[in-house]
Amino acid sequence: MDKIFKKRLIVILTLIVAFASCRKKEFDAYYGRPDGLADPIYQQLQARGNFTTLLACIDKAQYKEILSTAGFWTLFAPNDDAFKVYFQEKGLNSIDQLADSTATNIIRYALSYDANKTDHLGDYLSATGWKPNLGFRRRTTYYDFVYDGTVNGKKAKVISSNGNGTYVYTNFNNKYITYFISNAMSAAALGATDYNYFFPNTAYSGFNVVNASVKNKDIVAENGVIHEVDHVIEPMKTLDQYVASKAEYTEFKKLLDLFVTYSPSNEATHRYQVLSGKADSVYVKYYNALLGFSPNNESFTEDAGAANNSQTGAYTLFVPRNEELLAYERDVLLKYYPGKTMKDLFISNQQVLIDFLNAHMYKSMVWPSKFSNATAALTGEVPQFNPGSDVIDKKLLSNGLFYGVSKVQNADVFSTVFGKAYLNPAYLTTSTFLNEYGLYTSVKNSKIKANLIMMSDATLTANGYYYNPNYLASSTITGRLTIPANGDFKRVLQQAIIPASHGEMSNLLSGGAGIVETLNGEYIKYDNLKIYSSGTLDSTDVTKQYVSVNSALSSTDGKASNGYAFFVNKFLSFTTKQVSQHIIAKGTLSTDPFYSFSMYLKGSSLYNATTFEINGVPLGVNYTVFVPNNAAIVQAVKDGVLPGDLVTGAPTYAPTNVNDIAKINRFIQYHIISGNTIVPDGLKAGLYKTLYKDSNGNDTYVTITNSLNSMQVKDMKNSSPLANVVISNSNVLSNRTVIHQLDRYLKFDY
């Protein structure tokens, strides 16, 4: 019985072994390593024979297993000749003298995520797939961890933020490596000149990695791709690290440090304590989010939907040397803060420093061939530097391009007429509300010519406009501004801004005269260093009918990149009167130039004797009023256009007949241009609509011919000769209106 059982057992076991053997063959056939599959990266390097030192470096870094097993890597592999040069530069004799930590850094920086051959290295892997010709950077396995720093004057463990003003614990802030590959370079209109600007000792080949040339590309391995390079590439510093390492940029670093805060991180602390066995707390180094970017952030504008944006770009930082920066601080930023420091300015007006730093920070890679058309994300200005003569230090770094420069970017916010108010605390109200009302666009661009009439805070306060930035009862800027009855500070500022694309007011400081249009279409006049407005001219005291320009101060401190700031001694007001009041004021006596017209106005049904309003002429709209002289009015009476004696031309100013009243109304309406103010400055001409509509309800027009100090008006009946503006009795400033006298009346169809 036992013999039979043993025989059966042997048969069963034999069948099991045979079956298992068959299954293993099937398993190996399906899941086994294909015969034609390339060896892993480590074994490939061994087989090639010219990576002996790199292999030793990999062993030191304890990356042999990683590079011998499954993975998906790109390795920029320095050959043995590259290490010979590297050891000579470092004063080393062999790999044995290379610190393990240095070996680890080299390997981790040479190794990037994802296996990329040259067919995709020049592309960007977006959330929706490959975007051709946009990629020239890849994320490496290297990242800085905790380092020694100072927090509140004490030594501490610090880690860099990994976003612009943010920190995400799961983001290790990996460094990126930059390469220069022909398809991406061509698409960006870059070439050898840009590459050799940073690496003059390496020939541009169409495929370079930092300062290395690629000797053999697209070596396919089981776990990735190898590109052989002829230089050893160490992890590059961030912009933050590089600035901190150079003594010639300490002043700029001081400014950056004013915007740094340190905050403890429980997650970073726990990770550090586990890895190091030490009990120190870890602080995250943050830069203020109002800066263009964080110089210690390795990621380029990344967000949840664009995790690989850093493949396409990085930042650019221009940093002036200490000497030039200190001079600019003294002569520009601190000019009106005698005895104060930049830290004092930071405390009193932090935005000035933010604007200054942002003028040197670009959210893109500004290559040397692109200085003239690069745009800063926040300032919208191109770099003011010559890449050949102004740049004294240039570096490709892990998170961007660095340029040490021998001059300061004199940003528009400081160099324009806006800067004259912005940098002077005596004009805080003006600069604040130029921004608040959105008027800064007219005065803060060096390409847009403009002049600014400067009224100090003391002057504004004396006239009822008081701004208290520390008034805690209001959370809004406008809530902190006290405005007098009938006041309108936006209008005050608009009247103080004079667009100057035609050289307006260029003769003011030499004692010249003129009439100019302000930002809101109102006009002001000037003569012999005096400026007149509709408001100042309302005064019965001739000494108060103008504001005086401080010519000395305006000549020295007022010159700006886009015009002049004119410093004045008093408030440049606007009138609150009705247009009719200014017409009547010049038509009181029978010999006054506007007498006949003003009398007809008062006798018309358009005029309200109580409010002084002219029906159809509401305040808030720009107008031009043409007042025919007394002789022209007589002719209009004789022609039957106005009521009166057809023979003598004697006017009937207050008719009772409905038809006569209608005549007056039509006459007045046709002599008022609605929506535009025109003066004899040679700038405005052509067809303009009047207030009058004919019997069919159609709009009516006049045609203006305009030159400096001469203006003619052609009516709808093409009367000849044209009506001329009588300059001596014209340019009368009113409420958003200018009044001119004509030597003829304008004819029209009923």
Tab-separated table of N, CA and C in Angstrom, residues 168 263 265 289 312 318 352 381 573 607 624 685 704:
chain	number	residue	atom	x	y	z
A	168	VAL	N	4.256	75.840	-0.013
A	168	VAL	CA	3.493	74.596	0.005
A	168	VAL	C	4.445	73.489	0.424
A	263	SER	N	8.511	82.916	8.886
A	263	SER	CA	7.390	82.325	9.612
A	263	SER	C	7.691	80.860	9.893
A	265	SER	N	7.331	76.922	10.270
A	265	SER	CA	6.527	75.922	9.564
A	265	SER	C	6.573	74.618	10.337
A	289	ALA	N	4.487	89.512	-1.325
A	289	ALA	CA	3.823	89.133	-2.574
A	289	ALA	C	3.624	90.311	-3.519
A	312	THR	N	9.265	76.609	-19.613
A	312	THR	CA	9.212	77.622	-20.671
A	312	THR	C	9.908	78.925	-20.320
A	318	PHE	N	17.720	92.707	-12.614
A	318	PHE	CA	18.791	93.675	-12.839
A	318	PHE	C	19.143	94.295	-11.490
A	352	VAL	N	6.971	103.150	-2.542
A	352	VAL	CA	8.087	103.681	-3.333
A	352	VAL	C	9.140	102.603	-3.534
A	381	GLU	N	7.727	98.576	-18.691
A	381	GLU	CA	8.842	99.324	-19.266
A	381	GLU	C	9.960	98.390	-19.703
A	573	SER	N	-8.127	126.921	-8.931
A	573	SER	CA	-9.516	126.488	-8.755
A	573	SER	C	-10.267	126.459	-10.076
A	607	TYR	N	-32.992	131.447	-20.863
A	607	TYR	CA	-32.260	131.940	-19.694
A	607	TYR	C	-33.136	131.919	-18.451
A	624	THR	N	-18.259	125.545	-26.473
A	624	THR	CA	-17.632	126.737	-27.030
A	624	THR	C	-18.760	127.701	-27.376
A	685	ALA	N	-9.888	121.498	-35.529
A	685	ALA	CA	-10.532	122.096	-36.704
A	685	ALA	C	-11.515	121.093	-37.277
A	704	ILE	N	-14.794	124.811	-38.400
A	704	ILE	CA	-13.740	125.616	-37.785
A	704	ILE	C	-12.455	125.506	-38.590
